[in-house]
Tab-separated table of C-alpha atoms and ligand atoms in Angstrom:
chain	number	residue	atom	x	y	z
E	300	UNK	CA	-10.607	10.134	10.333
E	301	UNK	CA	-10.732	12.831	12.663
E	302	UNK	CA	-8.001	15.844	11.757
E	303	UNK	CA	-4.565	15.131	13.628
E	304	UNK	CA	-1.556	17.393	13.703
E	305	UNK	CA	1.576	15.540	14.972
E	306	UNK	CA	4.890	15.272	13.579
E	307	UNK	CA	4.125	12.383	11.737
E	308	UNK	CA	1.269	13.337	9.953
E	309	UNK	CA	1.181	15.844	6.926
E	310	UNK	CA	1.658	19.310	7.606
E	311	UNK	CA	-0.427	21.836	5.382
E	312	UNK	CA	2.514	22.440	2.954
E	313	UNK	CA	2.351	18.643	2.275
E	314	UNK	CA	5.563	17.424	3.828
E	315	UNK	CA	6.556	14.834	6.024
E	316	UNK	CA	9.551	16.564	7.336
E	317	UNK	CA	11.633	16.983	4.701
E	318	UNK	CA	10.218	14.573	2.320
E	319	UNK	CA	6.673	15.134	0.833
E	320	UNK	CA	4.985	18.072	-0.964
E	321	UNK	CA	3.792	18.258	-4.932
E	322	UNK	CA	6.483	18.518	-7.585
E	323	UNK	CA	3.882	18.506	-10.199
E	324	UNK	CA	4.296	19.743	-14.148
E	325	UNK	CA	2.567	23.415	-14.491
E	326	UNK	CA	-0.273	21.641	-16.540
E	327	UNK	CA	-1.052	19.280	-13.263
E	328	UNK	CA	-1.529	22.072	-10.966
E	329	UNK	CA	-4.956	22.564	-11.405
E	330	UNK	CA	-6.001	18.861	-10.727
E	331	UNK	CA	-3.840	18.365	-7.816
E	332	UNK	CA	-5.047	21.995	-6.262
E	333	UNK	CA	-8.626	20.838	-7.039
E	334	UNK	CA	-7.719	17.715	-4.604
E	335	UNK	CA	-6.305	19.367	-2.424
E	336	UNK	CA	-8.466	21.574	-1.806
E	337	UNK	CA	-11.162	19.489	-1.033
E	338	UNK	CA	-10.427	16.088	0.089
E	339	UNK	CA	-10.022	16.573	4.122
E	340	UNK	CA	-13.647	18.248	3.599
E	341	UNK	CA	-15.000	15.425	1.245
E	342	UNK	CA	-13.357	13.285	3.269
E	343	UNK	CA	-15.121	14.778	6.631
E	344	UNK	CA	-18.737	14.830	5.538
E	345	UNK	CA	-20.994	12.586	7.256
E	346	UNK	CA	-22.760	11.332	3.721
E	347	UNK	CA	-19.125	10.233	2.621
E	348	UNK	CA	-18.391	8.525	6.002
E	349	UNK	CA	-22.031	6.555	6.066
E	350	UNK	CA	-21.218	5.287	2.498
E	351	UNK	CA	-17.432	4.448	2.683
E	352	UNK	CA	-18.270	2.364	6.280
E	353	UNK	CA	-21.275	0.778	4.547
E	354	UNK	CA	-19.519	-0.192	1.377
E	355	UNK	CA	-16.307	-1.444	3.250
E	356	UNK	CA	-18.823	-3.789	5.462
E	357	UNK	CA	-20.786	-5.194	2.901
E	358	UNK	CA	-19.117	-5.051	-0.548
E	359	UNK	CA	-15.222	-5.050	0.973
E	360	UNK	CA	-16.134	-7.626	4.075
E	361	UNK	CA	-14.601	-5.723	7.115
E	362	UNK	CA	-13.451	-5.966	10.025
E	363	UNK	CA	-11.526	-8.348	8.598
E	364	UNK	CA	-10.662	-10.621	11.302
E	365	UNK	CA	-7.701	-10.649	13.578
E	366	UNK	CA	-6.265	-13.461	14.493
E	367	UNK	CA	-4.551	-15.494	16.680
E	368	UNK	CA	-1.609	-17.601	15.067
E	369	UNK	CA	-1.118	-20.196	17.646
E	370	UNK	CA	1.111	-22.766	15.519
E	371	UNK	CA	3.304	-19.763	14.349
E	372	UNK	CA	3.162	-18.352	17.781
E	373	UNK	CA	4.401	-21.379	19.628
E	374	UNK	CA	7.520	-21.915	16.959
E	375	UNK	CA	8.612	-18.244	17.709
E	376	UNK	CA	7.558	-18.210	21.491
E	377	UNK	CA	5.692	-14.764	21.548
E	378	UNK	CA	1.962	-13.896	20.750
E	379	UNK	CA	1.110	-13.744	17.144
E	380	UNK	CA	-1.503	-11.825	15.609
E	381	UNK	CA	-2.535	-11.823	11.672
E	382	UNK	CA	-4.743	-9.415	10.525
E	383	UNK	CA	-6.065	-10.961	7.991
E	384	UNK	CA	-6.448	-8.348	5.122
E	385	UNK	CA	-6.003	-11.145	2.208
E	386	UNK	CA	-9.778	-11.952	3.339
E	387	UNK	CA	-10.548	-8.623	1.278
E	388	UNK	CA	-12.739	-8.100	-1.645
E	389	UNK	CA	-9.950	-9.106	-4.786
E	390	UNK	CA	-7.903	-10.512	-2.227
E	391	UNK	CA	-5.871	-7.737	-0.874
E	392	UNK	CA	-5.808	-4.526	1.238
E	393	UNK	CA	-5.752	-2.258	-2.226
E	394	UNK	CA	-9.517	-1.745	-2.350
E	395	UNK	CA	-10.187	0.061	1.190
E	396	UNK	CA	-7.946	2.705	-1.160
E	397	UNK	CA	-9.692	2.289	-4.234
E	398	UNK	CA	-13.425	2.388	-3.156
E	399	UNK	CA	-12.298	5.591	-0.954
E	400	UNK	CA	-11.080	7.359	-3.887
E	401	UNK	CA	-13.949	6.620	-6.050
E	402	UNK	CA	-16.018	8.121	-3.692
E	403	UNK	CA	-14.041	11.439	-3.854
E	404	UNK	CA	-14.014	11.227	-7.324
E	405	UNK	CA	-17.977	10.823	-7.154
E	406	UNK	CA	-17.944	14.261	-4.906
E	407	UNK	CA	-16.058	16.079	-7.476
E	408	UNK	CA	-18.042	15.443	-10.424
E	409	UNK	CA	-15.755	13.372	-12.029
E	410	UNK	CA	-16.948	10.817	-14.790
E	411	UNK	CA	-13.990	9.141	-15.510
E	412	UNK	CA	-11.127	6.789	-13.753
E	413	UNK	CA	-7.607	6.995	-15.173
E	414	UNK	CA	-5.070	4.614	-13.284
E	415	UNK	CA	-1.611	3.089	-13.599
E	416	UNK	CA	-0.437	-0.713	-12.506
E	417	UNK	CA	2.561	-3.243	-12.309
E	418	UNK	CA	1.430	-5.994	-11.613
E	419	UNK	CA	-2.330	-5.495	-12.025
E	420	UNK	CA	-3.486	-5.666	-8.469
E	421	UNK	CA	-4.204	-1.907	-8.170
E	422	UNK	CA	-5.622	-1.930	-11.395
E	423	UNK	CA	-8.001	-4.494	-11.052
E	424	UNK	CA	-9.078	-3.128	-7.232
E	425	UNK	CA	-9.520	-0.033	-9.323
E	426	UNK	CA	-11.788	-1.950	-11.829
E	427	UNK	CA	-13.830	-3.380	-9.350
E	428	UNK	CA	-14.734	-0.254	-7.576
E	429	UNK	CA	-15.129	1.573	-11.602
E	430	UNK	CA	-17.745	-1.344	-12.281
E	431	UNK	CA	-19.498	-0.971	-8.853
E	432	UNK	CA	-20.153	2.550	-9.527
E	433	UNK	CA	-20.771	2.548	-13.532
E	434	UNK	CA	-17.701	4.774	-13.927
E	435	UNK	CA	-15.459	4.640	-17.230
E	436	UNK	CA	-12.116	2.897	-16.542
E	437	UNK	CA	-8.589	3.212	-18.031
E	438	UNK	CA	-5.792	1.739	-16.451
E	439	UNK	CA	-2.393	2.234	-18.465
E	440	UNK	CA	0.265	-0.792	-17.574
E	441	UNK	CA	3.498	-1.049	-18.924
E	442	UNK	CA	3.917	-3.030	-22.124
E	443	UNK	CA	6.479	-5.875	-20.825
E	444	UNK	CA	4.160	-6.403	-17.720
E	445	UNK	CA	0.745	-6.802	-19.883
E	446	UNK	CA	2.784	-9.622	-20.996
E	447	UNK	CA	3.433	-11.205	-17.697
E	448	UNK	CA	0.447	-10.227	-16.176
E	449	UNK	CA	-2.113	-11.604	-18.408
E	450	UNK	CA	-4.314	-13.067	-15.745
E	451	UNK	CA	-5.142	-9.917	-14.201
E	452	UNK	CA	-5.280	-8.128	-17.956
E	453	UNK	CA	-8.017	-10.511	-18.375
E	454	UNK	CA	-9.649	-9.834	-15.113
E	455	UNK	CA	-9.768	-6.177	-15.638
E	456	UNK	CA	-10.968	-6.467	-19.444
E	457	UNK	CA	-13.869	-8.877	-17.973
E	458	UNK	CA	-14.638	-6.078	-15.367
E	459	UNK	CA	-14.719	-3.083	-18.482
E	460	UNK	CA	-12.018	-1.557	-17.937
E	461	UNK	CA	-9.696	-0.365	-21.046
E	462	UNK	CA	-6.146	-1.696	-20.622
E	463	UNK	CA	-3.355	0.973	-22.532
E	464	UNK	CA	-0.491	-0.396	-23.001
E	465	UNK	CA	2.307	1.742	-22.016
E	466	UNK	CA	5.404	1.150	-24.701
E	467	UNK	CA	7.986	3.850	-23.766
E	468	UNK	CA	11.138	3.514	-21.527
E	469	UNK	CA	11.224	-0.104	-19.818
E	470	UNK	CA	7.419	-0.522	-20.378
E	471	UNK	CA	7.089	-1.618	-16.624
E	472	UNK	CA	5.255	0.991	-13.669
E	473	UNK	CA	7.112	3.821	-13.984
E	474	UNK	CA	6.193	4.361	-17.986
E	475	UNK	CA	2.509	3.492	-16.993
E	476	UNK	CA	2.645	5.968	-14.159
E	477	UNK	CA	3.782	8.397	-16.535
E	478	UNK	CA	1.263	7.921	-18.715
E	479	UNK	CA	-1.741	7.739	-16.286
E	480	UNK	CA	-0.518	11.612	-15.291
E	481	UNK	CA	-0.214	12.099	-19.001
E	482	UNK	CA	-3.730	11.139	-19.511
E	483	UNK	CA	-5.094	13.152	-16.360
E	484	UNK	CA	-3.144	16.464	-17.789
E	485	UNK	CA	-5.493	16.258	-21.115
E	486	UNK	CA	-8.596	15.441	-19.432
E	487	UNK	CA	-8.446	17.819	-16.369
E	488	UNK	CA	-12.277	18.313	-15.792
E	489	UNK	CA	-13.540	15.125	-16.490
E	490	UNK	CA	-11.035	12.684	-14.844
E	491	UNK	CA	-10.072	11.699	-11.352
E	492	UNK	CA	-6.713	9.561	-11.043
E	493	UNK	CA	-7.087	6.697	-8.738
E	494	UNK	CA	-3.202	6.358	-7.735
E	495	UNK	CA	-2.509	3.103	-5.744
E	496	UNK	CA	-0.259	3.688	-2.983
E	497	UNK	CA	1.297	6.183	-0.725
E	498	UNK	CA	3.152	7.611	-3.212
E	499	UNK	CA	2.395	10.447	-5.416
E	500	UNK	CA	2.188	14.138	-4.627
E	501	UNK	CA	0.589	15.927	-1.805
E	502	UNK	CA	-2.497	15.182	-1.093
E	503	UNK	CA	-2.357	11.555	-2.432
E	504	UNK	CA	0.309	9.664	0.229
E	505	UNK	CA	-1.714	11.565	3.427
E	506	UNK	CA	-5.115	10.886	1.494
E	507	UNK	CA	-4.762	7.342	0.678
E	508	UNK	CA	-3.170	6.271	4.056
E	509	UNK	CA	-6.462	7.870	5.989
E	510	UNK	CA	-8.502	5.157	3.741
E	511	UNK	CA	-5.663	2.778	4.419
E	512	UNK	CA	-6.036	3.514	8.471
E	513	UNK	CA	-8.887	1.370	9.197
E	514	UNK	CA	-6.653	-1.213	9.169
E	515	UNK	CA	-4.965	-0.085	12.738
E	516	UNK	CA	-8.194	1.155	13.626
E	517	UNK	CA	-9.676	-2.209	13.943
E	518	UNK	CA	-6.322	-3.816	15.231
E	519	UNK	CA	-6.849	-1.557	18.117
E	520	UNK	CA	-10.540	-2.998	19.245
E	521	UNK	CA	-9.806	-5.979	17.852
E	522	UNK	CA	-6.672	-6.391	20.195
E	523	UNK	CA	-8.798	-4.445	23.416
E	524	UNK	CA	-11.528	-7.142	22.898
E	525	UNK	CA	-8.837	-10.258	22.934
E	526	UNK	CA	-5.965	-8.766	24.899
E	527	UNK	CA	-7.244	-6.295	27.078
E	528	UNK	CA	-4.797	-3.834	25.376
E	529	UNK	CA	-4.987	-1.730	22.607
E	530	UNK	CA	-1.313	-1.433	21.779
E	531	UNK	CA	0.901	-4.123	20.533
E	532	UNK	CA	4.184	-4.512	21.364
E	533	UNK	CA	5.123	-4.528	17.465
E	534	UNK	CA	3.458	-4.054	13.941
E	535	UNK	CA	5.111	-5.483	11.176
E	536	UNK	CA	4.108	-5.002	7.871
E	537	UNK	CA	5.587	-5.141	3.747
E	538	UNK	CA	6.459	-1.656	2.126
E	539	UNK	CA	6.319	-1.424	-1.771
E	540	UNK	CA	5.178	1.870	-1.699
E	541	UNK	CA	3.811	1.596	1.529
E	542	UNK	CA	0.177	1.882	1.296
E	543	UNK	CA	-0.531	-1.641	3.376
E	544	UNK	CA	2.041	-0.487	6.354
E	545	UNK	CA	1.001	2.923	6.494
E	546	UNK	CA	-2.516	1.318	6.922
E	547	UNK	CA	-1.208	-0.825	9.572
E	548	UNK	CA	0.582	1.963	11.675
E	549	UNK	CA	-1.271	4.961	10.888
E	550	UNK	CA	-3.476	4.555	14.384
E	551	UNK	CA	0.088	3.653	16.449
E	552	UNK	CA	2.549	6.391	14.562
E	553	UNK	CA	2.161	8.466	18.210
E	554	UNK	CA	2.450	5.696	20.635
E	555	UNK	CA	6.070	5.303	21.047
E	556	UNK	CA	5.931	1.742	23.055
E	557	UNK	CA	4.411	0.659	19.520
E	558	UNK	CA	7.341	-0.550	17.595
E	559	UNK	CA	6.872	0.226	13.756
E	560	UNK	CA	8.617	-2.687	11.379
E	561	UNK	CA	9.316	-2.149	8.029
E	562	UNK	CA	9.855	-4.928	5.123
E	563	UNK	CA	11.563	-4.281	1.985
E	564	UNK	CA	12.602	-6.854	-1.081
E	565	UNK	CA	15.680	-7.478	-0.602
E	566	UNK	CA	15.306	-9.370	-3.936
E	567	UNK	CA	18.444	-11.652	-4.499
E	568	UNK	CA	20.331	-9.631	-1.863
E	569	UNK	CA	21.031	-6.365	-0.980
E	570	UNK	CA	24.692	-6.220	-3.420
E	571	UNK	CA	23.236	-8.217	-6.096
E	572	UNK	CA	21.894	-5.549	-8.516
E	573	UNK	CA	18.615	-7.087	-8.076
E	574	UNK	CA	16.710	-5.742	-5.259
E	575	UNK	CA	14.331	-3.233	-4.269
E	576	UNK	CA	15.475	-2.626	-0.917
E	577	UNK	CA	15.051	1.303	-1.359
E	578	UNK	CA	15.968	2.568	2.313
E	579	UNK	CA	18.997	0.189	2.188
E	580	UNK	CA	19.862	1.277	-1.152
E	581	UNK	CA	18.657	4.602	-2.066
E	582	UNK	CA	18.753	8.489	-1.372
E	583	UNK	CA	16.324	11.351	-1.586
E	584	UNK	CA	15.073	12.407	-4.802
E	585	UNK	CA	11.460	13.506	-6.353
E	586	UNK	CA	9.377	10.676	-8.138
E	587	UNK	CA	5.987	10.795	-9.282
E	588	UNK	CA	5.560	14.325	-7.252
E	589	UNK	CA	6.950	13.732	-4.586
E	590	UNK	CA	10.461	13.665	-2.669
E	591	UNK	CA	11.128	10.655	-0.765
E	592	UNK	CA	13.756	7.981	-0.992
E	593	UNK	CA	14.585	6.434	-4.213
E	594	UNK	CA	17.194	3.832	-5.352
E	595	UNK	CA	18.322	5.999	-8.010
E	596	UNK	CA	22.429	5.706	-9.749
E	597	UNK	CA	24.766	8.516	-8.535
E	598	UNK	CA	23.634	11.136	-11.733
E	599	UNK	CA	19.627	10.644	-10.462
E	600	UNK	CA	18.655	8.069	-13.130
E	601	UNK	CA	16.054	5.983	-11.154
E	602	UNK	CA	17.481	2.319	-10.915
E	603	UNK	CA	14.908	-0.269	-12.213
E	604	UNK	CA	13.845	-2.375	-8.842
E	605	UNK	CA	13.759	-5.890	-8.540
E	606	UNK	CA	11.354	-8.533	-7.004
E	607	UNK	CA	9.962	-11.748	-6.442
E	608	UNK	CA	6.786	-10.373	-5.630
E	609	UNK	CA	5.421	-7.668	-8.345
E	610	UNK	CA	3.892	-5.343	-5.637
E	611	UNK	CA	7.176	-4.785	-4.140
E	612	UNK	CA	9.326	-4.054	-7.055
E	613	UNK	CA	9.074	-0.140	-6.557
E	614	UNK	CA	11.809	2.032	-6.545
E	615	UNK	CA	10.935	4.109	-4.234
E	616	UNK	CA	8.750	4.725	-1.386
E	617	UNK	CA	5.951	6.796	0.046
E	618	UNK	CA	6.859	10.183	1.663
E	619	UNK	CA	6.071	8.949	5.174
E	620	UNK	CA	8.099	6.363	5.532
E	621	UNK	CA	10.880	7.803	4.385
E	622	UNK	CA	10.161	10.096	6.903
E	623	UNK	CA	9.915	7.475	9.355
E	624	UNK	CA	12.927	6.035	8.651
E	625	UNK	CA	14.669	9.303	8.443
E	626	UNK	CA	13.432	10.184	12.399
E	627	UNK	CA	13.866	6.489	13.172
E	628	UNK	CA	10.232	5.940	14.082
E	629	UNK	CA	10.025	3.058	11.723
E	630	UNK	CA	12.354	0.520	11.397
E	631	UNK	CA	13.471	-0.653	8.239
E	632	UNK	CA	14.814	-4.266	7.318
E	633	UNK	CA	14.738	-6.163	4.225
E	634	UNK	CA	13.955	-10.025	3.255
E	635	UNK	CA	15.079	-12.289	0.182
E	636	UNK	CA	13.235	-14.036	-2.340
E	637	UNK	CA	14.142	-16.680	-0.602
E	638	UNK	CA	13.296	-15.952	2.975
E	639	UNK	CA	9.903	-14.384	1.505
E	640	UNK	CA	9.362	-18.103	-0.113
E	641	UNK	CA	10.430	-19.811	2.957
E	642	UNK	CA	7.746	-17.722	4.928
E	643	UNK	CA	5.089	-18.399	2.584
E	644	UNK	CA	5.580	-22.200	3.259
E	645	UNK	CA	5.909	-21.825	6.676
E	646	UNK	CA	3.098	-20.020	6.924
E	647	UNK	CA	0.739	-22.308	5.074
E	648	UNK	CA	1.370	-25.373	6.901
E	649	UNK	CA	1.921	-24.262	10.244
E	650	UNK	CA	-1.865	-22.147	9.756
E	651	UNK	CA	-3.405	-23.070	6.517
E	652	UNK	CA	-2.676	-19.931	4.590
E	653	UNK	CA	-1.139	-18.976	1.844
E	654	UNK	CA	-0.075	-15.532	1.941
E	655	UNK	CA	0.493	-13.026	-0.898
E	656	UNK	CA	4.050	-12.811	-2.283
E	657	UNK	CA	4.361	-9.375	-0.620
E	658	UNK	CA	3.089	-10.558	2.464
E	659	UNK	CA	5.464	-13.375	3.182
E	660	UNK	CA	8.460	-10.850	3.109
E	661	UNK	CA	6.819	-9.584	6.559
E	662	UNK	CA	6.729	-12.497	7.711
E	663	UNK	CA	10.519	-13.528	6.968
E	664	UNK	CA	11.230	-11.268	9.756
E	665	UNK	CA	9.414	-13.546	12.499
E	666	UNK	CA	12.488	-15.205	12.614
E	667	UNK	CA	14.837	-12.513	13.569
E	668	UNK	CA	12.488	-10.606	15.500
E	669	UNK	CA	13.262	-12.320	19.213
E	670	UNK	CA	9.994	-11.168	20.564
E	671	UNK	CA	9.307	-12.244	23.801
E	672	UNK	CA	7.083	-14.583	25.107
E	673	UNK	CA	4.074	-12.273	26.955
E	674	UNK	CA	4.867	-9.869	23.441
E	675	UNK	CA	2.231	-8.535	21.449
E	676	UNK	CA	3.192	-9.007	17.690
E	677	UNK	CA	0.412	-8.105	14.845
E	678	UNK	CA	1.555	-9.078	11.105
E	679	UNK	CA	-0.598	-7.539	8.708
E	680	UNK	CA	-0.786	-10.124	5.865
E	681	UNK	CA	-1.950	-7.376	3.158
E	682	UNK	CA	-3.419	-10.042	0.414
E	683	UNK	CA	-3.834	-13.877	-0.343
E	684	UNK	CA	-1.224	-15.994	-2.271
E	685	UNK	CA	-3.636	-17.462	-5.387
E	686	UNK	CA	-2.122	-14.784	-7.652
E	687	UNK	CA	1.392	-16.343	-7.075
E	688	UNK	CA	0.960	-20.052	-7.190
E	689	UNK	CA	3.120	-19.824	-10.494
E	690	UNK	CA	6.060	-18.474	-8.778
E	691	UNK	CA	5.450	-21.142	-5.203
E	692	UNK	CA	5.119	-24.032	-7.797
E	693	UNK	CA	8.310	-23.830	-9.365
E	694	UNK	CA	9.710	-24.401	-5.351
E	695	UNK	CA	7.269	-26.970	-5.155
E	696	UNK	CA	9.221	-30.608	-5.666
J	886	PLP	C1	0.326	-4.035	-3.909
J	886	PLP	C2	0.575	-4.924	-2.747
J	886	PLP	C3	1.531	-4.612	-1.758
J	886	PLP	C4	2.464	-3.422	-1.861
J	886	PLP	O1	1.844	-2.191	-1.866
J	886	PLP	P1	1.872	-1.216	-0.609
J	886	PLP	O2	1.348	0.053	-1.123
J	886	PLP	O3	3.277	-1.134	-0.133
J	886	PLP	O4	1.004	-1.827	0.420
J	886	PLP	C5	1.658	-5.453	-0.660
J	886	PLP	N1	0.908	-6.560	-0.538
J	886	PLP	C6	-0.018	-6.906	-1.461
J	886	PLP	C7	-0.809	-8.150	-1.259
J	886	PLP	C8	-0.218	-6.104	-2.598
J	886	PLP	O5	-1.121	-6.465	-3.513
């Protein structure tokens, strides 16, 4: 976590190039200032390093392993690596962000947690880490996806958090997102918002991919102790709003012989209506603070993504990798419900795992990779498939 200043980190005015910054109502200032202001310091001190390492060892279970796919590795002919964050506290990579920002939140007094979800992953890592610390919880999710979601409505209610139901616009992430920032406006000085990607405005995507890097941070011993090399020849990893593949790259954005893979949802193809394939399909805008790349219709309404998997049906993505994208650092490709299904199979009966929906659409790209045989390739299979045994049942004969 040491202070870097390349071009593809954040400069001080918050940008990423041209895509970044804080595009914040008047009213929101103050919070984000406080932030920003303070997290790289936070961040920095030594009492706030001892007791994020000690709770991501024993309460999160890292160094989650890395590790060797041979079956999968054979049928593609390269060297396979899966680093295996779906062994994670809650079952995905969303916590190393969550138990970070509590922390913060801790540091600056704040007695309150106000967050937004889709799905409900973020909101139940957020939970988690609000029970762990005795901290008030609100998470506000979208009306339509309290509905669908009802498992993880259930586990956050069990963990004492206070579900809001968000009932304006389409009722899905964007209306909850709105109304998490709503929230934070009229409780300023009590109230730290726990946002749960890469997304938001400066500091958020630069603050939540440094608690996101210990991901590549391990890779890197983890691949020295079993290689002999610290750099891969490629990571690949699923962007929703890119919180899991920042994660994954963060400790490999300056080594240039690291090639950086991108995976969007294609959904049920790119011209189909239904997809979330936002570098494909989109162009810059501001969402949620921030401008990035959003799929958006040509008069700037923001086009309501579709996906398989909930945690990639996001219409936009974080300020770094559109960056990345933009400079051609990253590379960006995109995989069907379909493909991301087919992967999921594959995946489980060639190594006995069942990845996350999300996941598996990194893993769809195995197959058009062409790696090489003496190649280095590290997946980062960002949660565990329980959550979506609804969905792999129906494909189930
Ligand atoms: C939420 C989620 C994602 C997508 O979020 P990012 O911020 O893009 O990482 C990916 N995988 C899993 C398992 C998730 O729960």
């Amino acid at each position: 976590m040491i202070e870097e200043a390349t071009q593809y980190h954040v400069n001080e005015k918050g940008y990423y190039g041209r895509f970044g910054g804080a595009f914040v109502p008047e009213m929101l200032y103050p919070n984000v200032e406080e932030l920003r202001k303070n997290y790289l310091q936070i961040i920095a001190e030594p009492s706030f390093q001892t007791e994020f390492q000690a709770l991501l060892r024993d309460y999160v279970g890292r160094p989650t392993p890395l590790f060797f796919a041979s079956r999968l590795s054979e049928k593609y002919g390269t060297q396979i690596y899966l680093k295996r964050e779906d062994l994670c506290h809650t079952g995905a990579h969303k916590v190393n962000n969550t138990i970070g920002q509590i922390l913060v939140a801790k540091r600056l007094n704040k007695q309150r947690i106000v967050a937004e979800t889709g799905a409900g992953q973020h909101g139940v890592a957020t939970a988690t880490v609000c029970a762990l610390m005795g901290m008030e919880c609100i998470v506000y999710m979208g009306e339509l996806d309290i509905e669908r979601q009802a498992s993880n409505v259930a586990r956050m209610k069990m963990l004492g958090a206070e579900v809001r139901a968000a009932t304006c616009g389409s009722k899905t992430l964007k209306d909850a997102t709105n109304e998490a920032m709503r929230h934070w406006i009229n409780n300023p000085v009590d109230t730290h918002y726990i946002i749960g990607s890469v997304v938001g405005p400066h500091p958020y995507p630069d603050m939540v991919a440094r608690f996101q890097s210990v991901i590549s941070e391990e890779i890197r011993w983890q691949l020295r102790e079993k290689t002999g090399r610290e750099n891969p020849d490629y990571v690949i990893a699923c962007v929703g709003g890119g919180s899991n593949a920042a994660g994954a790259f963060y400790h490999f954005l300056d080594e240039p012989s690291v090639r950086l893979i991108a995976l969007e949802a294609a959904g049920k193809g790119l011209t189909s209506g239904h997809s979330a394939a936002t570098t494909a399909l989109g162009k810059p805008g501001v969402l949620h603070g921030s401008r990035t790349i959003l799929m958006q219709t040509d008069d700037g309404q923001i086009t309501e993504p579709y996906s398989i998997s909930a945690g990639l049906d996001y219409p936009g993505i974080g300020p770094l990798h559109a960056y990345l994208f933009d400079s051609g650092r990253g590379e960006f490709y995109s995989a069907t419900d379909e493909e991301a299904v087919q992967a999921a199979f594959e995946l489980a009966q060639l190594e006995g795992i069942i990845p996350a929906l999300e996941t598996a659409h990194a893993l769809a790209h195995l197959s058009r990779l062409g790696a090489r045989a003496h190649e280095v390739v590290v997946i980062n299979l960002s949660g565990r498939g329980d959550k979506d045994l609804a969905t792999y049942m129906k494909y189930i004969q």
